[in-house]
PDB file of C-alpha atoms in Angstrom:
ATOM      1  CA  MET A 156      -1.700  28.275  41.840  1.00  0.00           C
ATOM      2  CA  ASN A 157      -0.974  25.755  44.801  1.00  0.00           C
ATOM      3  CA  SER A 158       0.859  22.527  44.845  1.00  0.00           C
ATOM      4  CA  THR A 159      -2.421  20.452  44.328  1.00  0.00           C
ATOM      5  CA  THR A 160      -3.042  21.744  40.993  1.00  0.00           C
ATOM      6  CA  SER A 161       0.895  22.303  39.503  1.00  0.00           C
ATOM      7  CA  GLN A 162       0.907  18.470  40.603  1.00  0.00           C
ATOM      8  CA  PHE A 163      -2.106  17.771  38.161  1.00  0.00           C
ATOM      9  CA  LEU A 164      -0.496  19.300  35.511  1.00  0.00           C
ATOM     10  CA  VAL A 165       2.377  17.928  35.508  1.00  0.00           C
ATOM     11  CA  ARG A 166       1.139  14.492  35.451  1.00  0.00           C
ATOM     12  CA  ASP A 167      -1.144  15.708  33.091  1.00  0.00           C
ATOM     13  CA  THR A 168       1.587  17.079  30.777  1.00  0.00           C
ATOM     14  CA  PHE A 169       3.150  13.186  31.427  1.00  0.00           C
ATOM     15  CA  THR A 170       0.515  11.205  30.679  1.00  0.00           C
ATOM     16  CA  ALA A 171      -0.471  13.301  27.645  1.00  0.00           C
ATOM     17  CA  ALA A 172       3.253  13.092  26.156  1.00  0.00           C
ATOM     18  CA  PHE A 173       3.631   9.057  26.805  1.00  0.00           C
ATOM     19  CA  VAL A 174      -0.367   8.779  25.030  1.00  0.00           C
ATOM     20  CA  LYS A 175       1.316  10.619  21.911  1.00  0.00           C
ATOM     21  CA  ASN A 176       4.296   8.495  21.924  1.00  0.00           C
ATOM     22  CA  PHE A 177       2.836   5.719  22.212  1.00  0.00           C
ATOM     23  CA  ILE A 178       0.503   6.349  19.395  1.00  0.00           C
ATOM     24  CA  VAL A 179       3.536   7.127  17.059  1.00  0.00           C
ATOM     25  CA  VAL A 180       5.529   4.488  17.933  1.00  0.00           C
ATOM     26  CA  LEU A 181       2.629   2.153  17.540  1.00  0.00           C
ATOM     27  CA  LEU A 182       1.797   3.229  14.621  1.00  0.00           C
ATOM     28  CA  LEU A 183       5.723   2.867  13.093  1.00  0.00           C
ATOM     29  CA  LEU A 184       5.459  -0.626  14.476  1.00  0.00           C
ATOM     30  CA  VAL A 185       2.300  -1.460  12.311  1.00  0.00           C
ATOM     31  CA  LEU A 186       3.380   0.434   9.010  1.00  0.00           C
ATOM     32  CA  ASN A 187       7.019  -1.006   9.585  1.00  0.00           C
ATOM     33  CA  TYR A 188       5.875  -4.160  10.079  1.00  0.00           C
ATOM     34  CA  ILE A 189       3.432  -3.908   6.446  1.00  0.00           C
ATOM     35  CA  ASN A 190       6.768  -2.506   4.590  1.00  0.00           C
ATOM     36  CA  GLY A 191       8.699  -4.993   5.706  1.00  0.00           C
ATOM     37  CA  SER A 192       6.289  -8.050   4.705  1.00  0.00           C
ATOM     38  CA  LEU A 193       5.954  -6.124   1.386  1.00  0.00           C
ATOM     39  CA  VAL A 194      10.291  -5.840   1.054  1.00  0.00           C
ATOM     40  CA  ALA A 195      10.589  -9.604   2.033  1.00  0.00           C
ATOM     41  CA  THR A 196       7.996 -10.320  -0.317  1.00  0.00           C
ATOM     42  CA  PHE A 197       9.596  -8.803  -3.139  1.00  0.00           C
ATOM     43  CA  LEU A 198      13.295 -10.613  -2.047  1.00  0.00           C
ATOM     44  CA  ARG A 199      11.596 -13.544  -1.739  1.00  0.00           C
ATOM     45  CA  ASN A 200      10.705 -13.459  -5.014  1.00  0.00           C
ATOM     46  CA  GLN A 201      12.897 -13.015  -8.276  1.00  0.00           C
ATOM     47  CA  VAL A 202       9.695 -12.216 -10.799  1.00  0.00           C
ATOM     48  CA  PHE A 203       9.732  -8.793  -9.115  1.00  0.00           C
ATOM     49  CA  TYR A 204      13.819  -8.053 -10.161  1.00  0.00           C
ATOM     50  CA  GLU A 205      13.324  -7.773 -13.081  1.00  0.00           C
ATOM     51  CA  ASP A 206      10.179  -5.337 -13.064  1.00  0.00           C
ATOM     52  CA  PRO A 207      11.018  -1.606 -13.262  1.00  0.00           C
ATOM     53  CA  ARG A 208       7.899  -0.244 -11.478  1.00  0.00           C
ATOM     54  CA  TYR A 209       8.466  -3.276  -8.493  1.00  0.00           C
ATOM     55  CA  ILE A 210      12.206  -2.195  -7.965  1.00  0.00           C
ATOM     56  CA  LEU A 211      11.487   2.297  -7.663  1.00  0.00           C
ATOM     57  CA  PHE A 212       8.173   0.552  -5.512  1.00  0.00           C
ATOM     58  CA  ILE A 213       9.856  -1.176  -3.216  1.00  0.00           C
ATOM     59  CA  HIS A 214      12.736   1.880  -3.060  1.00  0.00           C
ATOM     60  CA  MET A 215       9.773   4.262  -2.065  1.00  0.00           C
ATOM     61  CA  VAL A 216       9.112   1.222   0.516  1.00  0.00           C
ATOM     62  CA  ILE A 217      12.280   1.362   2.121  1.00  0.00           C
ATOM     63  CA  ASN A 218      12.627   4.618   1.658  1.00  0.00           C
ATOM     64  CA  ASP A 219       9.496   5.489   3.925  1.00  0.00           C
ATOM     65  CA  ALA A 220      10.185   3.663   6.113  1.00  0.00           C
ATOM     66  CA  ILE A 221      13.655   5.018   6.561  1.00  0.00           C
ATOM     67  CA  GLN A 222      11.999   8.026   6.786  1.00  0.00           C
ATOM     68  CA  LEU A 223       9.226   7.316   9.430  1.00  0.00           C
ATOM     69  CA  THR A 224      11.849   5.550  11.362  1.00  0.00           C
ATOM     70  CA  VAL A 225      14.032   8.776  11.846  1.00  0.00           C
ATOM     71  CA  THR A 226      11.471  11.356  12.346  1.00  0.00           C
ATOM     72  CA  ILE A 227       9.672   9.222  14.938  1.00  0.00           C
ATOM     73  CA  THR A 228      12.386   8.157  16.810  1.00  0.00           C
ATOM     74  CA  LEU A 229      13.324  12.335  16.907  1.00  0.00           C
ATOM     75  CA  PHE A 230       9.985  12.809  17.887  1.00  0.00           C
ATOM     76  CA  VAL A 231      10.332  10.801  21.206  1.00  0.00           C
ATOM     77  CA  LEU A 232      13.831  12.216  22.016  1.00  0.00           C
ATOM     78  CA  SER A 233      12.251  15.400  21.498  1.00  0.00           C
ATOM     79  CA  TYR A 234       9.903  14.823  23.881  1.00  0.00           C
ATOM     80  CA  ILE A 235      11.610  12.506  26.296  1.00  0.00           C
ATOM     81  CA  PHE A 236      14.823  14.818  26.682  1.00  0.00           C
ATOM     82  CA  TYR A 237      13.355  18.025  24.801  1.00  0.00           C
ATOM     83  CA  ALA A 238      16.780  19.296  23.999  1.00  0.00           C
ATOM     84  CA  ILE A 239      19.484  17.102  21.788  1.00  0.00           C
ATOM     85  CA  ASN A 240      23.123  17.560  20.999  1.00  0.00           C
ATOM     86  CA  VAL A 241      22.991  19.394  18.181  1.00  0.00           C
ATOM     87  CA  SER A 242      25.685  17.176  15.847  1.00  0.00           C
ATOM     88  CA  PHE A 243      23.549  14.095  16.260  1.00  0.00           C
ATOM     89  CA  CYS A 244      20.366  16.545  15.871  1.00  0.00           C
ATOM     90  CA  CYS A 245      21.716  17.714  12.550  1.00  0.00           C
ATOM     91  CA  PHE A 246      22.749  14.358  11.447  1.00  0.00           C
ATOM     92  CA  PHE A 247      19.036  12.571  12.094  1.00  0.00           C
ATOM     93  CA  ILE A 248      17.285  16.170  10.552  1.00  0.00           C
ATOM     94  CA  LEU A 249      19.347  15.398   7.062  1.00  0.00           C
ATOM     95  CA  VAL A 250      18.124  12.064   6.803  1.00  0.00           C
ATOM     96  CA  ALA A 251      14.833  12.709   7.464  1.00  0.00           C
ATOM     97  CA  VAL A 252      14.977  16.183   4.802  1.00  0.00           C
ATOM     98  CA  PHE A 253      16.519  13.586   2.070  1.00  0.00           C
ATOM     99  CA  THR A 254      13.951  10.851   2.819  1.00  0.00           C
ATOM    100  CA  THR A 255      11.617  13.351   2.791  1.00  0.00           C
ATOM    101  CA  ARG A 256      12.206  14.709  -0.700  1.00  0.00           C
ATOM    102  CA  ASN A 257      12.986  11.213  -2.041  1.00  0.00           C
ATOM    103  CA  THR A 258       9.393  10.116  -1.645  1.00  0.00           C
ATOM    104  CA  PRO A 259       7.350  12.370  -4.021  1.00  0.00           C
ATOM    105  CA  VAL A 260      10.674  12.689  -6.941  1.00  0.00           C
ATOM    106  CA  ASN A 261      10.344   8.502  -6.912  1.00  0.00           C
ATOM    107  CA  LEU A 262       6.309   8.823  -6.921  1.00  0.00           C
ATOM    108  CA  ALA A 263       6.916  11.046 -10.579  1.00  0.00           C
ATOM    109  CA  GLY A 264       9.852   8.071 -11.930  1.00  0.00           C
ATOM    110  CA  MET A 265       7.105   5.403 -11.332  1.00  0.00           C
ATOM    111  CA  ALA A 266       4.690   7.604 -13.126  1.00  0.00           C
ATOM    112  CA  ILE A 267       7.010   8.002 -16.227  1.00  0.00           C
ATOM    113  CA  GLU A 268       7.414   4.291 -16.108  1.00  0.00           C
ATOM    114  CA  ARG A 269       3.734   3.792 -16.369  1.00  0.00           C
ATOM    115  CA  TYR A 270       3.164   5.924 -19.283  1.00  0.00           C
ATOM    116  CA  ILE A 271       5.826   4.453 -20.832  1.00  0.00           C
ATOM    117  CA  ALA A 272       3.846   1.017 -20.258  1.00  0.00           C
ATOM    118  CA  ILE A 273       0.764   1.787 -21.546  1.00  0.00           C
ATOM    119  CA  CYS A 274       1.886   4.809 -24.690  1.00  0.00           C
ATOM    120  CA  ASP A 275       4.635   3.545 -25.906  1.00  0.00           C
ATOM    121  CA  PRO A 276       4.565  -0.279 -24.961  1.00  0.00           C
ATOM    122  CA  LEU A 277       7.041  -1.633 -27.709  1.00  0.00           C
ATOM    123  CA  ARG A 278       9.351   0.442 -26.337  1.00  0.00           C
ATOM    124  CA  HIS A 279       8.850  -0.103 -23.243  1.00  0.00           C
ATOM    125  CA  ALA A 280      11.403  -3.460 -22.674  1.00  0.00           C
ATOM    126  CA  GLN A 281      13.898  -1.368 -24.517  1.00  0.00           C
ATOM    127  CA  ILE A 282      13.571   2.105 -22.490  1.00  0.00           C
ATOM    128  CA  CYS A 283      12.744   0.914 -18.623  1.00  0.00           C
ATOM    129  CA  THR A 284      15.719  -1.592 -18.315  1.00  0.00           C
ATOM    130  CA  ILE A 285      16.818  -3.204 -15.025  1.00  0.00           C
ATOM    131  CA  ARG A 286      20.473  -0.932 -15.266  1.00  0.00           C
ATOM    132  CA  ARG A 287      18.263   2.107 -16.080  1.00  0.00           C
ATOM    133  CA  THR A 288      16.157   1.687 -13.200  1.00  0.00           C
ATOM    134  CA  TYR A 289      19.493   1.822 -10.768  1.00  0.00           C
ATOM    135  CA  ILE A 290      20.720   4.478 -12.279  1.00  0.00           C
ATOM    136  CA  LEU A 291      17.034   6.196 -12.196  1.00  0.00           C
ATOM    137  CA  ILE A 292      17.595   5.333  -8.228  1.00  0.00           C
ATOM    138  CA  GLY A 293      20.573   7.093  -7.829  1.00  0.00           C
ATOM    139  CA  LEU A 294      19.391  10.457  -9.914  1.00  0.00           C
ATOM    140  CA  ILE A 295      16.513  10.359  -7.194  1.00  0.00           C
ATOM    141  CA  TRP A 296      19.404  10.400  -4.594  1.00  0.00           C
ATOM    142  CA  PHE A 297      21.607  12.513  -6.300  1.00  0.00           C
ATOM    143  CA  VAL A 298      18.781  15.764  -6.908  1.00  0.00           C
ATOM    144  CA  THR A 299      17.520  15.472  -3.150  1.00  0.00           C
ATOM    145  CA  VAL A 300      21.039  14.846  -1.180  1.00  0.00           C
ATOM    146  CA  VAL A 301      23.039  17.621  -3.131  1.00  0.00           C
ATOM    147  CA  PRO A 302      20.169  20.677  -2.394  1.00  0.00           C
ATOM    148  CA  ASP A 303      20.274  20.178   0.717  1.00  0.00           C
ATOM    149  CA  ILE A 304      23.647  18.912   1.967  1.00  0.00           C
ATOM    150  CA  THR A 305      25.259  21.971   1.108  1.00  0.00           C
ATOM    151  CA  ASP A 306      23.025  23.577   4.277  1.00  0.00           C
ATOM    152  CA  LEU A 307      25.199  21.731   6.536  1.00  0.00           C
ATOM    153  CA  PHE A 308      28.271  22.983   4.898  1.00  0.00           C
ATOM    154  CA  VAL A 309      27.431  26.420   5.302  1.00  0.00           C
ATOM    155  CA  THR A 310      26.665  25.729   8.770  1.00  0.00           C
ATOM    156  CA  LEU A 311      29.766  24.112   9.716  1.00  0.00           C
ATOM    157  CA  ALA A 312      31.721  27.462   7.731  1.00  0.00           C
ATOM    158  CA  ARG A 313      29.732  30.032   9.726  1.00  0.00           C
ATOM    159  CA  GLU A 314      29.130  28.375  13.367  1.00  0.00           C
ATOM    160  CA  PRO A 315      31.512  28.141  16.029  1.00  0.00           C
ATOM    161  CA  VAL A 316      32.645  24.530  16.876  1.00  0.00           C
ATOM    162  CA  SER A 317      31.438  24.953  20.192  1.00  0.00           C
ATOM    163  CA  PHE A 318      28.164  25.365  18.645  1.00  0.00           C
ATOM    164  CA  PHE A 319      27.932  21.564  17.493  1.00  0.00           C
ATOM    165  CA  HIS A 320      28.743  20.605  21.161  1.00  0.00           C
ATOM    166  CA  THR A 321      25.239  22.551  22.607  1.00  0.00           C
ATOM    167  CA  ALA A 322      21.716  21.453  22.776  1.00  0.00           C
ATOM    168  CA  VAL A 323      18.887  23.167  21.121  1.00  0.00           C
ATOM    169  CA  PHE A 324      15.383  21.862  20.674  1.00  0.00           C
ATOM    170  CA  CYS A 325      15.691  19.581  17.220  1.00  0.00           C
ATOM    171  CA  ILE A 326      14.042  21.087  14.329  1.00  0.00           C
ATOM    172  CA  ARG A 327      15.678  22.496  11.310  1.00  0.00           C
ATOM    173  CA  SER A 328      15.766  26.336  11.890  1.00  0.00           C
ATOM    174  CA  ASN A 329      17.509  25.512  15.227  1.00  0.00           C
ATOM    175  CA  ILE A 330      20.408  24.187  13.196  1.00  0.00           C
ATOM    176  CA  PHE A 331      20.556  25.494   9.786  1.00  0.00           C
ATOM    177  CA  LYS A 332      19.815  29.563  10.856  1.00  0.00           C
ATOM    178  CA  ASP A 333      21.567  31.295   7.830  1.00  0.00           C
ATOM    179  CA  PRO A 334      18.457  33.258   6.388  1.00  0.00           C
ATOM    180  CA  VAL A 335      19.673  32.250   3.214  1.00  0.00           C
ATOM    181  CA  LEU A 336      19.232  28.525   3.540  1.00  0.00           C
ATOM    182  CA  LEU A 337      15.756  29.395   4.108  1.00  0.00           C
ATOM    183  CA  TYR A 338      14.740  31.516   0.981  1.00  0.00           C
ATOM    184  CA  LYS A 339      17.463  28.494  -0.971  1.00  0.00           C
ATOM    185  CA  ARG A 340      14.838  25.900   0.320  1.00  0.00           C
ATOM    186  CA  GLN A 341      11.730  27.679  -0.461  1.00  0.00           C
ATOM    187  CA  ALA A 342      13.453  27.734  -4.109  1.00  0.00           C
ATOM    188  CA  PHE A 343      13.670  24.351  -4.003  1.00  0.00           C
ATOM    189  CA  ASP A 344      10.554  23.037  -2.664  1.00  0.00           C
ATOM    190  CA  GLY A 345       8.806  25.376  -5.400  1.00  0.00           C
ATOM    191  CA  LEU A 346      10.683  23.972  -8.076  1.00  0.00           C
ATOM    192  CA  TYR A 347      10.396  20.487  -6.907  1.00  0.00           C
ATOM    193  CA  PHE A 348       6.770  20.611  -6.650  1.00  0.00           C
ATOM    194  CA  SER A 349       6.633  21.854  -9.795  1.00  0.00           C
ATOM    195  CA  LEU A 350       8.749  19.430 -11.595  1.00  0.00           C
ATOM    196  CA  VAL A 351       7.069  16.412  -9.939  1.00  0.00           C
ATOM    197  CA  PHE A 352       3.470  17.824 -10.243  1.00  0.00           C
ATOM    198  CA  PHE A 353       3.349  18.845 -14.026  1.00  0.00           C
ATOM    199  CA  THR A 354       5.460  15.223 -14.282  1.00  0.00           C
ATOM    200  CA  LEU A 355       2.068  13.177 -13.003  1.00  0.00           C
ATOM    201  CA  VAL A 356      -0.291  15.635 -14.869  1.00  0.00           C
ATOM    202  CA  PHE A 357       1.592  14.701 -18.274  1.00  0.00           C
ATOM    203  CA  THR A 358       1.114  11.210 -17.546  1.00  0.00           C
ATOM    204  CA  TYR A 359      -1.946  11.073 -16.047  1.00  0.00           C
ATOM    205  CA  LEU A 360      -3.654  12.913 -19.018  1.00  0.00           C
ATOM    206  CA  SER A 361      -1.307  11.346 -21.475  1.00  0.00           C
ATOM    207  CA  ILE A 362      -2.519   7.566 -20.390  1.00  0.00           C
ATOM    208  CA  LEU A 363      -6.298   9.166 -20.398  1.00  0.00           C
ATOM    209  CA  CYS A 364      -6.341   9.959 -23.736  1.00  0.00           C
ATOM    210  CA  ALA A 365      -4.623   6.756 -24.838  1.00  0.00           C
ATOM    211  CA  ALA A 366      -7.273   4.565 -22.697  1.00  0.00           C
ATOM    212  CA  ARG A 367      -9.253   6.367 -25.005  1.00  0.00           C
ATOM    213  CA  ALA A 368      -7.419   5.775 -28.260  1.00  0.00           C
ATOM    214  CA  MET A 369      -7.482   1.606 -27.503  1.00  0.00           C
ATOM    215  CA  SER A 370      -9.460  -0.842 -28.786  1.00  0.00           C
ATOM    216  CA  THR A 371      -7.991  -3.612 -26.551  1.00  0.00           C
ATOM    217  CA  ASP A 372      -6.294  -3.637 -23.050  1.00  0.00           C
ATOM    218  CA  ILE A 373      -8.349  -0.766 -22.054  1.00  0.00           C
ATOM    219  CA  ARG A 374      -8.934  -2.474 -18.675  1.00  0.00           C
ATOM    220  CA  SER A 375      -4.713  -2.122 -18.401  1.00  0.00           C
ATOM    221  CA  ALA A 376      -5.045   1.906 -19.379  1.00  0.00           C
ATOM    222  CA  GLN A 377      -7.531   2.612 -16.840  1.00  0.00           C
ATOM    223  CA  ARG A 378      -5.680   1.211 -14.365  1.00  0.00           C
ATOM    224  CA  ALA A 379      -2.438   2.908 -14.848  1.00  0.00           C
ATOM    225  CA  ARG A 380      -4.455   6.299 -14.854  1.00  0.00           C
ATOM    226  CA  ASN A 381      -6.094   5.412 -11.330  1.00  0.00           C
ATOM    227  CA  THR A 382      -2.714   4.085 -10.159  1.00  0.00           C
ATOM    228  CA  ILE A 383      -0.603   7.719 -11.165  1.00  0.00           C
ATOM    229  CA  LEU A 384      -4.155   9.685  -9.459  1.00  0.00           C
ATOM    230  CA  LEU A 385      -3.461   7.671  -6.357  1.00  0.00           C
ATOM    231  CA  HIS A 386      -0.060   8.454  -6.918  1.00  0.00           C
ATOM    232  CA  GLY A 387      -1.023  11.999  -7.051  1.00  0.00           C
ATOM    233  CA  VAL A 388      -3.365  12.074  -4.204  1.00  0.00           C
ATOM    234  CA  GLN A 389      -0.175  10.464  -2.514  1.00  0.00           C
ATOM    235  CA  LEU A 390       2.564  13.830  -4.004  1.00  0.00           C
ATOM    236  CA  LEU A 391      -0.460  16.203  -2.661  1.00  0.00           C
ATOM    237  CA  MET A 392      -0.467  14.532   1.014  1.00  0.00           C
ATOM    238  CA  CYS A 393       3.758  14.628   0.951  1.00  0.00           C
ATOM    239  CA  MET A 394       3.563  17.457  -0.382  1.00  0.00           C
ATOM    240  CA  LEU A 395       2.022  19.208   2.785  1.00  0.00           C
ATOM    241  CA  SER A 396       5.368  19.278   4.658  1.00  0.00           C
ATOM    242  CA  TYR A 397       6.677  21.910   2.061  1.00  0.00           C
ATOM    243  CA  ILE A 398       3.634  24.442   3.626  1.00  0.00           C
ATOM    244  CA  SER A 399       3.990  23.112   7.271  1.00  0.00           C
ATOM    245  CA  PRO A 400       5.542  25.124   8.800  1.00  0.00           C
ATOM    246  CA  SER A 401       3.764  28.312   7.385  1.00  0.00           C
ATOM    247  CA  MET A 402       0.492  26.442   8.767  1.00  0.00           C
ATOM    248  CA  ASP A 403       2.406  25.900  11.857  1.00  0.00           C
ATOM    249  CA  LEU A 404       3.318  29.795  12.316  1.00  0.00           C
ATOM    250  CA  ILE A 405      -0.339  30.378  11.761  1.00  0.00           C
ATOM    251  CA  MET A 406      -2.538  27.778  14.024  1.00  0.00           C
ATOM    252  CA  ILE A 407      -0.121  28.605  16.750  1.00  0.00           C
ATOM    253  CA  ARG A 408      -0.843  32.575  16.575  1.00  0.00           C
ATOM    254  CA  ILE A 409      -4.347  31.980  16.462  1.00  0.00           C
ATOM    255  CA  PHE A 410      -4.421  28.901  19.291  1.00  0.00           C
ATOM    256  CA  PRO A 411      -1.345  30.041  21.151  1.00  0.00           C
ATOM    257  CA  SER A 412      -1.410  27.474  24.086  1.00  0.00           C
ATOM    258  CA  GLN A 413      -2.280  24.554  21.570  1.00  0.00           C
ATOM    259  CA  ILE A 414       1.818  24.289  19.942  1.00  0.00           C
ATOM    260  CA  LEU A 415       2.167  20.877  20.827  1.00  0.00           C
ATOM    261  CA  GLU A 416      -0.902  19.642  19.880  1.00  0.00           C
ATOM    262  CA  ILE A 417      -0.853  21.264  16.668  1.00  0.00           C
ATOM    263  CA  ARG A 418       2.531  20.001  16.435  1.00  0.00           C
ATOM    264  CA  TYR A 419       1.414  16.731  16.916  1.00  0.00           C
ATOM    265  CA  ALA A 420      -1.486  16.909  14.346  1.00  0.00           C
ATOM    266  CA  ASN A 421       0.520  18.167  12.063  1.00  0.00           C
ATOM    267  CA  TYR A 422       3.325  15.211  12.043  1.00  0.00           C
ATOM    268  CA  LEU A 423       0.793  12.528  11.688  1.00  0.00           C
ATOM    269  CA  ILE A 424      -0.945  14.806   9.033  1.00  0.00           C
ATOM    270  CA  VAL A 425       1.935  15.463   6.663  1.00  0.00           C
ATOM    271  CA  TYR A 426       4.824  12.741   7.552  1.00  0.00           C
ATOM    272  CA  ILE A 427       2.680   9.376   8.779  1.00  0.00           C
ATOM    273  CA  PHE A 428       0.010   9.081   6.900  1.00  0.00           C
ATOM    274  CA  PRO A 429       0.584   9.672   3.660  1.00  0.00           C
ATOM    275  CA  ARG A 430       3.284   6.611   4.158  1.00  0.00           C
ATOM    276  CA  PHE A 431      -0.039   4.415   4.695  1.00  0.00           C
ATOM    277  CA  LEU A 432      -0.702   4.848   1.052  1.00  0.00           C
ATOM    278  CA  SER A 433       2.103   3.119  -0.821  1.00  0.00           C
ATOM    279  CA  PRO A 434       1.486  -0.234   0.514  1.00  0.00           C
ATOM    280  CA  ILE A 435      -2.170  -0.133  -0.498  1.00  0.00           C
ATOM    281  CA  ILE A 436      -1.525   1.234  -3.964  1.00  0.00           C
ATOM    282  CA  TYR A 437       1.340  -1.341  -4.788  1.00  0.00           C
ATOM    283  CA  GLY A 438       1.005  -4.262  -2.160  1.00  0.00           C
ATOM    284  CA  ILE A 439      -2.499  -4.605  -1.775  1.00  0.00           C
ATOM    285  CA  ARG A 440      -4.181  -3.107  -4.865  1.00  0.00           C
ATOM    286  CA  ASP A 441      -2.006  -4.279  -7.330  1.00  0.00           C
ATOM    287  CA  LYS A 442      -2.942  -8.253  -7.828  1.00  0.00           C
ATOM    288  CA  LYS A 443       0.448  -9.904  -8.729  1.00  0.00           C
ATOM    289  CA  PHE A 444       2.401  -8.367  -5.378  1.00  0.00           C
ATOM    290  CA  ARG A 445      -0.826  -9.219  -3.193  1.00  0.00           C
ATOM    291  CA  ARG A 446      -0.619 -12.857  -4.235  1.00  0.00           C
ATOM    292  CA  TYR A 447       2.816 -13.265  -3.597  1.00  0.00           C
ATOM    293  CA  LEU A 448       2.014 -11.365  -0.288  1.00  0.00           C
ATOM    294  CA  LYS A 449      -0.586 -13.495   1.015  1.00  0.00           C
ATOM    295  CA  ARG A 450       1.387 -16.377   0.132  1.00  0.00           C
ATOM    296  CA  TYR A 451       4.015 -15.501   2.430  1.00  0.00           C
ATOM    297  CA  PHE A 452       2.147 -13.559   5.400  1.00  0.00           C
ATOM    298  CA  VAL A 453      -1.475 -14.806   4.837  1.00  0.00           C
ATOM    299  CA  CYS A 454      -2.195 -18.430   3.767  1.00  0.00           C
ATOM    300  CA  LYS A 455       1.025 -20.330   3.342  1.00  0.00           C
ATOM    301  CA  GLN A 456      -0.806 -23.167   2.125  1.00  0.00           C
ATOM    302  CA  CYS A 457      -2.356 -21.441  -0.905  1.00  0.00           C
ATOM    303  CA  SER A 458       1.516 -21.812  -2.504  1.00  0.00           C
ATOM    304  CA  SER A 459       0.367 -24.146  -5.236  1.00  0.00           C
ATOM    305  CA  GLU A 460      -2.653 -21.372  -5.927  1.00  0.00           C
ATOM    306  CA  VAL A 461       0.014 -18.699  -6.680  1.00  0.00           C
ATOM    307  CA  GLN A 462       2.025 -20.755  -8.990  1.00  0.00           C
ATOM    308  CA  HIS A 463      -1.370 -21.345 -10.806  1.00  0.00           C
ATOM    309  CA  GLU A 464      -1.946 -17.733 -11.137  1.00  0.00           C
ATOM    310  CA  GLU A 465       1.565 -16.565 -11.703  1.00  0.00           C
ATOM    311  CA  GLY A 466       0.669 -16.734 -15.694  1.00  0.00           C
ATOM    312  CA  GLU A 467      -1.849 -13.974 -14.926  1.00  0.00           C
ATOM    313  CA  ASP A 468      -2.047 -10.937 -16.393  1.00  0.00           C
ATOM    314  CA  LYS A 469      -0.068  -8.457 -13.798  1.00  0.00           C
ATOM    315  CA  MET A 470      -2.380  -5.360 -12.579  1.00  0.00           C
ATOM    316  CA  VAL A 471      -1.381  -1.665 -13.501  1.00  0.00           C
TER     317      VAL A 471
END
């Protein structure tokens, strides 16, 4: 290969890396602007503080914003520096894992809240209190953090101190290398997927039956059913993260010269696109939230109209 060709390939690689980083950073800015708008709308209106479903929703929005910020930062740093300090990488990996696991479990909690609201409306206010909602959020973090924090303890026990001062390409398998951790991870992935999947199926079918049996408020039940169906779509997209490592290996074996492109496409499909559904489901699709969102971020002059509409029934 002559020097001209070599320089062209280097320049082409740099250009491709720049374009990829620009795209993911642009997507991060757009999504975080949307998420920031939703959080600001929630914080500025006390009416949302007393509704468990909006508390769970805004928790998921904040969680997704953290997850995207961490993973995209790691993505860009890996392109710029390639090898990253193990201690630094370990922190980023754990935060990304915790927040990634949080989303499907939070979706299950939101589906259960909608199930109670439709199938047992007389006891909804008694069961779904604000205090219990925050306890549920704490429980969500507990069940998502505890299984994976053990990876850190095992690595600390088995790896020498010098390992944490070295630099590696920052992926989970390069940090938590013990084979036992891989089997444990697969077992918990299967457990999480099964529990969340059956929770969504159960709540969806229960609300579907309730909608058929209701002589009144059928529209509300149908909207709740559609919301949980969207949760199911979002869950399936989030669950792609559980099979993406295997899919990566298969695709890389088929197209060994396209490793970076495969990982880039996988990152967009598995980690970024599912996070665009959350603002759509509750931020744009929900009438109540949309009115307040429009009030602060689209047309502030319609504040009187918003106040007039506050008495309307809220969308499920």
